[in-house]
mmCIF file of C-alpha atoms and ligand atoms in Angstrom:
data_model
loop_
_atom_site.group_PDB
_atom_site.id
_atom_site.type_symbol
_atom_site.label_atom_id
_atom_site.label_comp_id
_atom_site.label_asym_id
_atom_site.label_seq_id
_atom_site.Cartn_x
_atom_site.Cartn_y
_atom_site.Cartn_z
ATOM 1 C CA MET O 854 -4.149 -28.803 2.383
ATOM 2 C CA THR O 855 -0.781 -27.512 1.202
ATOM 3 C CA SER O 856 -0.954 -23.742 1.094
ATOM 4 C CA GLN O 857 1.197 -21.567 -1.140
ATOM 5 C CA CYS O 858 2.890 -18.693 0.689
ATOM 6 C CA LEU O 859 2.772 -15.605 -1.529
ATOM 7 C CA ALA O 860 5.939 -13.895 -0.295
ATOM 8 C CA GLY O 861 6.417 -10.271 -1.285
ATOM 9 C CA ALA O 862 10.235 -10.418 -1.398
ATOM 10 C CA ALA O 863 10.411 -12.395 -4.652
ATOM 11 C CA VAL O 864 8.078 -9.915 -6.366
ATOM 12 C CA ARG O 865 9.932 -6.912 -4.935
ATOM 13 C CA ASP O 866 13.236 -8.340 -6.190
ATOM 14 C CA ALA O 867 11.776 -8.683 -9.700
ATOM 15 C CA VAL O 868 10.356 -5.125 -9.572
ATOM 16 C CA PHE O 869 13.657 -3.716 -8.304
ATOM 17 C CA ALA O 870 15.663 -5.571 -10.991
ATOM 18 C CA ASP O 871 13.372 -4.075 -13.637
ATOM 19 C CA LEU O 872 13.724 -0.574 -12.144
ATOM 20 C CA ARG O 873 17.526 -0.853 -11.987
ATOM 21 C CA ALA O 874 17.591 -1.913 -15.633
ATOM 22 C CA ARG O 875 15.303 0.961 -16.645
ATOM 23 C CA CYS O 876 17.396 3.511 -14.695
ATOM 24 C CA ALA O 877 20.547 2.172 -16.374
ATOM 25 C CA ALA O 878 18.937 2.334 -19.817
ATOM 26 C CA THR O 879 17.473 5.826 -19.449
ATOM 27 C CA GLY O 880 19.993 7.467 -17.115
ATOM 28 C CA LEU O 881 17.112 8.707 -14.970
ATOM 29 C CA ARG O 882 17.738 9.328 -11.272
ATOM 30 C CA PRO O 883 14.311 9.418 -9.650
ATOM 31 C CA GLY O 884 13.980 11.566 -6.509
ATOM 32 C CA LEU O 885 11.538 10.932 -3.658
ATOM 33 C CA ALA O 886 10.742 13.339 -0.824
ATOM 34 C CA VAL O 887 9.020 11.915 2.242
ATOM 35 C CA ILE O 888 7.425 14.220 4.807
ATOM 36 C CA LEU O 889 7.014 12.902 8.322
ATOM 37 C CA VAL O 890 5.155 15.012 10.872
ATOM 38 C CA GLY O 891 5.524 14.009 14.525
ATOM 39 C CA ASP O 892 7.081 10.869 15.980
ATOM 40 C CA ASP O 893 4.598 8.034 15.487
ATOM 41 C CA PRO O 894 6.840 4.945 15.941
ATOM 42 C CA ALA O 895 5.208 2.888 13.154
ATOM 43 C CA SER O 896 5.526 5.808 10.712
ATOM 44 C CA GLN O 897 9.214 6.196 11.617
ATOM 45 C CA VAL O 898 9.789 2.546 10.696
ATOM 46 C CA TYR O 899 7.918 2.902 7.370
ATOM 47 C CA VAL O 900 9.762 6.088 6.473
ATOM 48 C CA ARG O 901 13.141 4.482 7.201
ATOM 49 C CA SER O 902 12.216 1.520 4.955
ATOM 50 C CA LYS O 903 11.284 3.894 2.129
ATOM 51 C CA GLY O 904 14.663 5.670 2.446
ATOM 52 C CA LYS O 905 16.502 2.331 2.407
ATOM 53 C CA ALA O 906 14.614 1.186 -0.698
ATOM 54 C CA CYS O 907 15.602 4.414 -2.497
ATOM 55 C CA GLU O 908 19.207 3.925 -1.461
ATOM 56 C CA SER O 909 19.295 0.349 -2.748
ATOM 57 C CA LEU O 910 17.992 1.531 -6.151
ATOM 58 C CA GLY O 911 20.254 4.582 -6.371
ATOM 59 C CA PHE O 912 17.269 6.961 -6.196
ATOM 60 C CA HIS O 913 17.720 10.392 -4.650
ATOM 61 C CA SER O 914 15.784 10.528 -1.371
ATOM 62 C CA GLU O 915 15.029 13.203 1.206
ATOM 63 C CA THR O 916 13.145 12.892 4.464
ATOM 64 C CA HIS O 917 11.641 16.083 5.885
ATOM 65 C CA ARG O 918 10.779 15.767 9.573
ATOM 66 C CA LEU O 919 8.421 18.286 11.130
ATOM 67 C CA PRO O 920 7.495 18.490 14.817
ATOM 68 C CA ALA O 921 4.125 17.071 15.933
ATOM 69 C CA ASP O 922 2.837 20.613 16.564
ATOM 70 C CA ALA O 923 3.814 21.935 13.101
ATOM 71 C CA ALA O 924 1.241 24.354 11.681
ATOM 72 C CA GLU O 925 -0.576 23.483 8.448
ATOM 73 C CA PRO O 926 0.725 26.540 6.515
ATOM 74 C CA GLU O 927 4.289 25.410 7.284
ATOM 75 C CA LEU O 928 3.526 21.937 5.929
ATOM 76 C CA LEU O 929 1.778 23.363 2.847
ATOM 77 C CA ALA O 930 4.766 25.664 2.195
ATOM 78 C CA LEU O 931 7.103 22.644 2.288
ATOM 79 C CA VAL O 932 4.853 20.761 -0.171
ATOM 80 C CA ALA O 933 4.806 23.816 -2.473
ATOM 81 C CA ARG O 934 8.608 24.019 -2.370
ATOM 82 C CA LEU O 935 8.950 20.297 -3.210
ATOM 83 C CA ASN O 936 6.398 20.689 -6.023
ATOM 84 C CA ARG O 937 8.810 23.185 -7.635
ATOM 85 C CA ASP O 938 12.018 21.207 -6.950
ATOM 86 C CA PRO O 939 13.255 19.598 -10.214
ATOM 87 C CA ALA O 940 15.311 16.949 -8.320
ATOM 88 C CA ILE O 941 12.117 15.679 -6.676
ATOM 89 C CA HIS O 942 9.774 13.568 -8.799
ATOM 90 C CA GLY O 943 7.678 12.001 -6.046
ATOM 91 C CA ILE O 944 6.281 13.489 -2.826
ATOM 92 C CA LEU O 945 4.819 11.387 -0.052
ATOM 93 C CA VAL O 946 3.227 12.794 3.091
ATOM 94 C CA GLN O 947 3.226 9.993 5.649
ATOM 95 C CA VAL O 948 -0.171 9.440 7.258
ATOM 96 C CA PRO O 949 -1.657 9.465 9.805
ATOM 97 C CA LEU O 950 -0.965 13.161 10.418
ATOM 98 C CA PRO O 951 -1.456 14.725 13.867
ATOM 99 C CA SER O 952 -5.168 15.450 14.364
ATOM 100 C CA HIS O 953 -4.892 19.247 13.980
ATOM 101 C CA LEU O 954 -3.751 18.781 10.353
ATOM 102 C CA SER O 955 -6.021 17.897 7.425
ATOM 103 C CA ALA O 956 -4.555 14.974 5.450
ATOM 104 C CA ALA O 957 -7.052 15.664 2.651
ATOM 105 C CA ARG O 958 -5.944 19.313 2.293
ATOM 106 C CA VAL O 959 -2.267 18.426 2.368
ATOM 107 C CA GLN O 960 -2.642 15.565 -0.132
ATOM 108 C CA ALA O 961 -4.591 17.852 -2.460
ATOM 109 C CA ALA O 962 -1.685 20.348 -2.354
ATOM 110 C CA VAL O 963 0.769 17.807 -3.829
ATOM 111 C CA ASP O 964 1.282 18.249 -7.592
ATOM 112 C CA PRO O 965 -0.737 15.327 -9.116
ATOM 113 C CA ALA O 966 2.281 14.575 -11.361
ATOM 114 C CA LYS O 967 4.388 14.003 -8.199
ATOM 115 C CA ASP O 968 1.660 12.247 -6.222
ATOM 116 C CA VAL O 969 3.356 8.824 -6.021
ATOM 117 C CA ASP O 970 0.990 7.839 -3.186
ATOM 118 C CA GLY O 971 -1.981 8.227 -5.561
ATOM 119 C CA PHE O 972 -4.027 9.999 -2.875
ATOM 120 C CA HIS O 973 -4.629 13.262 -4.764
ATOM 121 C CA PRO O 974 -8.304 13.592 -5.777
ATOM 122 C CA GLU O 975 -7.223 13.876 -9.421
ATOM 123 C CA ASN O 976 -5.425 10.517 -9.324
ATOM 124 C CA LEU O 977 -8.238 8.853 -7.354
ATOM 125 C CA GLY O 978 -10.667 10.200 -9.972
ATOM 126 C CA ARG O 979 -8.477 8.869 -12.787
ATOM 127 C CA LEU O 980 -8.518 5.425 -11.174
ATOM 128 C CA LEU O 981 -12.313 5.576 -10.926
ATOM 129 C CA ALA O 982 -12.536 6.663 -14.572
ATOM 130 C CA GLY O 983 -10.041 4.043 -15.796
ATOM 131 C CA ALA O 984 -7.647 6.761 -16.998
ATOM 132 C CA PRO O 985 -3.831 6.651 -16.556
ATOM 133 C CA GLY O 986 -2.634 8.073 -13.244
ATOM 134 C CA PHE O 987 -0.895 7.107 -10.043
ATOM 135 C CA VAL O 988 -2.534 4.193 -8.258
ATOM 136 C CA PRO O 989 -2.166 3.997 -4.446
ATOM 137 C CA CYS O 990 0.771 1.719 -3.616
ATOM 138 C CA THR O 991 -0.887 -0.904 -1.421
ATOM 139 C CA PRO O 992 -3.767 -1.776 -3.804
ATOM 140 C CA LEU O 993 -1.305 -1.713 -6.707
ATOM 141 C CA GLY O 994 0.936 -4.059 -4.711
ATOM 142 C CA VAL O 995 -1.953 -6.503 -4.162
ATOM 143 C CA SER O 996 -2.692 -6.528 -7.892
ATOM 144 C CA VAL O 997 0.969 -6.947 -8.951
ATOM 145 C CA LEU O 998 1.579 -9.693 -6.364
ATOM 146 C CA LEU O 999 -1.445 -11.716 -7.508
ATOM 147 C CA ALA O 1000 -0.374 -11.346 -11.157
ATOM 148 C CA HIS O 1001 3.208 -12.383 -10.314
ATOM 149 C CA TYR O 1002 1.974 -15.629 -8.758
ATOM 150 C CA GLY O 1003 -0.388 -16.314 -11.666
ATOM 151 C CA ILE O 1004 -3.567 -15.753 -9.658
ATOM 152 C CA ASP O 1005 -6.050 -14.334 -12.160
ATOM 153 C CA VAL O 1006 -8.928 -12.449 -10.553
ATOM 154 C CA ALA O 1007 -10.990 -12.279 -13.789
ATOM 155 C CA GLY O 1008 -14.390 -13.796 -13.255
ATOM 156 C CA ARG O 1009 -13.649 -14.501 -9.569
ATOM 157 C CA HIS O 1010 -15.656 -13.165 -6.674
ATOM 158 C CA VAL O 1011 -13.388 -11.106 -4.401
ATOM 159 C CA ALA O 1012 -14.396 -9.933 -0.927
ATOM 160 C CA ILE O 1013 -12.497 -6.882 0.284
ATOM 161 C CA VAL O 1014 -12.933 -6.239 3.987
ATOM 162 C CA GLY O 1015 -12.234 -2.574 4.780
ATOM 163 C CA ARG O 1016 -13.309 0.508 2.817
ATOM 164 C CA SER O 1017 -10.394 2.897 3.415
ATOM 165 C CA VAL O 1018 -9.382 5.428 0.766
ATOM 166 C CA ILE O 1019 -5.818 4.046 1.010
ATOM 167 C CA VAL O 1020 -6.643 0.382 0.364
ATOM 168 C CA GLY O 1021 -10.193 -0.983 0.148
ATOM 169 C CA ARG O 1022 -11.872 1.497 -2.162
ATOM 170 C CA PRO O 1023 -9.050 1.892 -4.711
ATOM 171 C CA LEU O 1024 -8.498 -1.887 -4.693
ATOM 172 C CA ALA O 1025 -12.182 -2.426 -5.514
ATOM 173 C CA MET O 1026 -11.698 -0.108 -8.520
ATOM 174 C CA LEU O 1027 -8.540 -1.903 -9.700
ATOM 175 C CA LEU O 1028 -9.864 -5.442 -9.464
ATOM 176 C CA SER O 1029 -13.246 -4.659 -11.028
ATOM 177 C CA ARG O 1030 -11.978 -2.584 -13.979
ATOM 178 C CA LYS O 1031 -12.118 -4.019 -17.477
ATOM 179 C CA GLY O 1032 -9.074 -5.866 -18.790
ATOM 180 C CA ASP O 1033 -5.740 -7.102 -17.436
ATOM 181 C CA GLY O 1034 -5.635 -7.594 -13.667
ATOM 182 C CA GLY O 1035 -9.338 -6.741 -13.460
ATOM 183 C CA ASP O 1036 -12.712 -8.243 -14.401
ATOM 184 C CA ALA O 1037 -13.376 -9.499 -10.867
ATOM 185 C CA THR O 1038 -16.728 -9.268 -9.153
ATOM 186 C CA VAL O 1039 -15.948 -7.309 -6.005
ATOM 187 C CA THR O 1040 -17.893 -7.070 -2.770
ATOM 188 C CA LEU O 1041 -16.612 -4.270 -0.542
ATOM 189 C CA CYS O 1042 -17.378 -5.192 3.068
ATOM 190 C CA HIS O 1043 -17.048 -3.013 6.152
ATOM 191 C CA SER O 1044 -17.983 -2.677 9.806
ATOM 192 C CA ARG O 1045 -21.713 -2.352 9.003
ATOM 193 C CA THR O 1046 -21.860 -5.442 6.759
ATOM 194 C CA PRO O 1047 -24.357 -7.873 8.297
ATOM 195 C CA ASP O 1048 -23.097 -11.455 8.644
ATOM 196 C CA LEU O 1049 -19.621 -10.723 7.301
ATOM 197 C CA ALA O 1050 -18.601 -14.401 7.451
ATOM 198 C CA ALA O 1051 -21.482 -15.385 5.142
ATOM 199 C CA VAL O 1052 -20.290 -12.866 2.530
ATOM 200 C CA THR O 1053 -16.543 -13.531 2.704
ATOM 201 C CA SER O 1054 -16.844 -17.340 2.906
ATOM 202 C CA ALA O 1055 -18.764 -17.288 -0.384
ATOM 203 C CA CYS O 1056 -15.758 -15.707 -2.173
ATOM 204 C CA GLY O 1057 -12.757 -17.422 -3.753
ATOM 205 C CA ILE O 1058 -10.463 -14.528 -2.861
ATOM 206 C CA VAL O 1059 -10.578 -12.618 0.416
ATOM 207 C CA VAL O 1060 -8.629 -9.413 0.994
ATOM 208 C CA ALA O 1061 -8.412 -8.336 4.627
ATOM 209 C CA ALA O 1062 -7.723 -4.607 4.972
ATOM 210 C CA LEU O 1063 -9.555 -3.493 8.081
ATOM 211 C CA GLY O 1064 -6.664 -3.058 10.527
ATOM 212 C CA ALA O 1065 -7.802 -5.355 13.347
ATOM 213 C CA PRO O 1066 -5.442 -8.108 14.561
ATOM 214 C CA ALA O 1067 -6.525 -11.657 13.597
ATOM 215 C CA PHE O 1068 -10.089 -10.450 13.031
ATOM 216 C CA LEU O 1069 -10.933 -12.928 10.268
ATOM 217 C CA ASP O 1070 -10.845 -16.638 11.088
ATOM 218 C CA ARG O 1071 -11.885 -19.908 9.463
ATOM 219 C CA ARG O 1072 -15.551 -18.932 9.608
ATOM 220 C CA HIS O 1073 -14.733 -16.068 7.211
ATOM 221 C CA VAL O 1074 -12.555 -17.989 4.765
ATOM 222 C CA ALA O 1075 -13.701 -20.896 2.599
ATOM 223 C CA ARG O 1076 -11.292 -23.822 2.608
ATOM 224 C CA GLY O 1077 -9.051 -23.444 -0.446
ATOM 225 C CA ALA O 1078 -9.680 -19.707 -0.888
ATOM 226 C CA VAL O 1079 -6.864 -17.240 -1.622
ATOM 227 C CA VAL O 1080 -6.247 -14.874 1.296
ATOM 228 C CA VAL O 1081 -4.509 -11.509 0.908
ATOM 229 C CA ASP O 1082 -3.729 -10.048 4.312
ATOM 230 C CA VAL O 1083 -3.073 -6.311 4.134
ATOM 231 C CA GLY O 1084 -3.182 -5.770 7.919
ATOM 232 C CA ILE O 1085 -0.018 -4.821 9.790
ATOM 233 C CA ASN O 1086 -0.903 -4.686 13.487
ATOM 234 C CA ARG O 1087 1.519 -4.412 16.405
ATOM 235 C CA ILE O 1088 0.464 -6.509 19.363
ATOM 236 C CA ASP O 1089 2.070 -6.980 22.772
ATOM 237 C CA ASP O 1090 3.950 -10.237 23.147
ATOM 238 C CA PRO O 1091 6.137 -10.669 26.238
ATOM 239 C CA GLU O 1092 7.996 -13.495 24.437
ATOM 240 C CA ALA O 1093 8.996 -11.257 21.491
ATOM 241 C CA PRO O 1094 12.458 -9.602 21.631
ATOM 242 C CA LYS O 1095 10.955 -6.090 21.663
ATOM 243 C CA GLY O 1096 7.829 -7.010 23.645
ATOM 244 C CA GLN O 1097 5.713 -6.616 20.499
ATOM 245 C CA ARG O 1098 5.240 -8.409 17.208
ATOM 246 C CA LEU O 1099 3.426 -7.870 13.917
ATOM 247 C CA VAL O 1100 0.254 -9.759 13.048
ATOM 248 C CA GLY O 1101 -2.149 -9.450 10.148
ATOM 249 C CA ASP O 1102 -5.920 -9.088 10.039
ATOM 250 C CA VAL O 1103 -6.350 -12.852 9.506
ATOM 251 C CA ALA O 1104 -5.858 -15.502 12.202
ATOM 252 C CA PRO O 1105 -3.143 -18.070 11.351
ATOM 253 C CA GLU O 1106 -5.734 -20.895 11.493
ATOM 254 C CA ALA O 1107 -7.324 -19.514 8.281
ATOM 255 C CA LEU O 1108 -4.011 -19.373 6.385
ATOM 256 C CA ASP O 1109 -1.408 -22.135 6.266
ATOM 257 C CA GLY O 1110 -3.107 -25.512 5.866
ATOM 258 C CA TRP O 1111 -6.524 -23.908 5.201
ATOM 259 C CA ALA O 1112 -6.210 -21.391 2.348
ATOM 260 C CA SER O 1113 -4.876 -22.492 -1.060
ATOM 261 C CA ALA O 1114 -2.573 -19.456 -1.021
ATOM 262 C CA TYR O 1115 -1.972 -16.579 1.390
ATOM 263 C CA THR O 1116 0.246 -13.552 1.918
ATOM 264 C CA PRO O 1117 2.336 -13.621 5.121
ATOM 265 C CA VAL O 1118 2.598 -10.800 7.678
ATOM 266 C CA PRO O 1119 5.261 -9.535 7.786
ATOM 267 C CA GLY O 1120 6.792 -10.203 4.360
ATOM 268 C CA GLY O 1121 3.714 -10.001 2.165
ATOM 269 C CA ILE O 1122 1.832 -6.882 1.108
ATOM 270 C CA GLY O 1123 3.937 -4.519 3.284
ATOM 271 C CA VAL O 1124 6.947 -5.332 1.103
ATOM 272 C CA MET O 1125 4.827 -4.748 -2.020
ATOM 273 C CA THR O 1126 3.704 -1.296 -0.870
ATOM 274 C CA ILE O 1127 7.283 -0.049 -0.789
ATOM 275 C CA ALA O 1128 8.118 -1.755 -4.098
ATOM 276 C CA MET O 1129 5.154 0.008 -5.751
ATOM 277 C CA LEU O 1130 6.208 3.337 -4.250
ATOM 278 C CA MET O 1131 9.558 2.893 -5.970
ATOM 279 C CA ARG O 1132 7.824 1.984 -9.229
ATOM 280 C CA ASN O 1133 5.533 5.006 -9.019
ATOM 281 C CA THR O 1134 8.543 7.222 -8.280
ATOM 282 C CA TYR O 1135 10.334 5.899 -11.355
ATOM 283 C CA GLU O 1136 7.228 6.513 -13.474
ATOM 284 C CA ALA O 1137 6.978 10.046 -12.070
ATOM 285 C CA ALA O 1138 10.595 10.678 -13.065
ATOM 286 C CA ALA O 1139 9.826 9.273 -16.513
ATOM 287 C CA GLY O 1140 6.953 11.751 -16.703
ATOM 288 C CA ARG O 1141 3.974 9.448 -16.562
ATOM 289 C CA GLY O 1142 1.560 8.029 -14.034
ATOM 290 C CA ALA O 1143 1.932 4.293 -13.436
ATOM 291 C CA ARG O 1144 -0.738 1.704 -14.071
ATOM 292 C CA ALA O 1145 -0.937 -1.818 -12.699
HETATM 293 N N1 GUN L 2219 0.829 5.242 6.106
HETATM 294 C C1 GUN L 2219 0.638 3.902 5.990
HETATM 295 N N2 GUN L 2219 0.709 3.521 4.698
HETATM 296 C C2 GUN L 2219 0.960 4.629 3.976
HETATM 297 C C3 GUN L 2219 1.157 4.885 2.578
HETATM 298 O O1 GUN L 2219 1.094 3.993 1.723
HETATM 299 N N3 GUN L 2219 1.397 6.168 2.259
HETATM 300 C C4 GUN L 2219 1.453 7.169 3.175
HETATM 301 N N4 GUN L 2219 1.661 8.397 2.752
HETATM 302 N N5 GUN L 2219 1.281 6.984 4.465
HETATM 303 C C5 GUN L 2219 1.046 5.700 4.861
#
């Protein structure tokens, strides 16, 4: 079977071109503040990519780095200051945070109108209710990528593997809502789902978002299904230039030559997450929460 590779770069380029045109037309200069606590190597890479994306779009961007032992009141004071800063339209607190800090408390302290990550309880509630608000970037990226490639989820049965608040649960809300980009029947699978392969192989679209390298294989994916691989896992590889490489949650055997279409890792949903962060930041600057 010839499989279509659903590359994120083409979609990102289209999103960026649209954002550049909208900035030129409105004269808006969106501003994004990213807070990074500690020195988690993966987070450092993500934060650098977010800064570069802002730079390429002409957005204002600030990165606030706090030591791994920063106290929560210090972090909350920084969030409060950024909430008041008129040059900052979007605030993102990179997770995971060190274990002595409560991500939920910090995310709830971000002004919902600047919550471009969509993790504030108000925005998560809006998504659940079908009201306008910021949608978390990775699920939004999945939805926009599928739409870009003409893959309509309406009436399809979608298995989402992984129930995180960042990806699985908001994605289930997006794909099952009424109307454009929605109307799918969604089964949200997780580590306690009995016979996972029986569930996922009965679905025409499988989204892997559990964070376990090459966990899903051909037993989990029906031949000709669409596979969206959200996983970004670093594994040791002595052959790789840096001794490590990135792999998704789906084994290669279930992708090229097996699926009808699939997102690559890297170069698939990871690219979309950053593109959607930029879109949400623009929408924040324009004074409204984005919708898919
Ligand atoms: N860590 C991994 N992905 C994300 C994301 O989308 N937002 C934030 N804040 N942290 C992350």
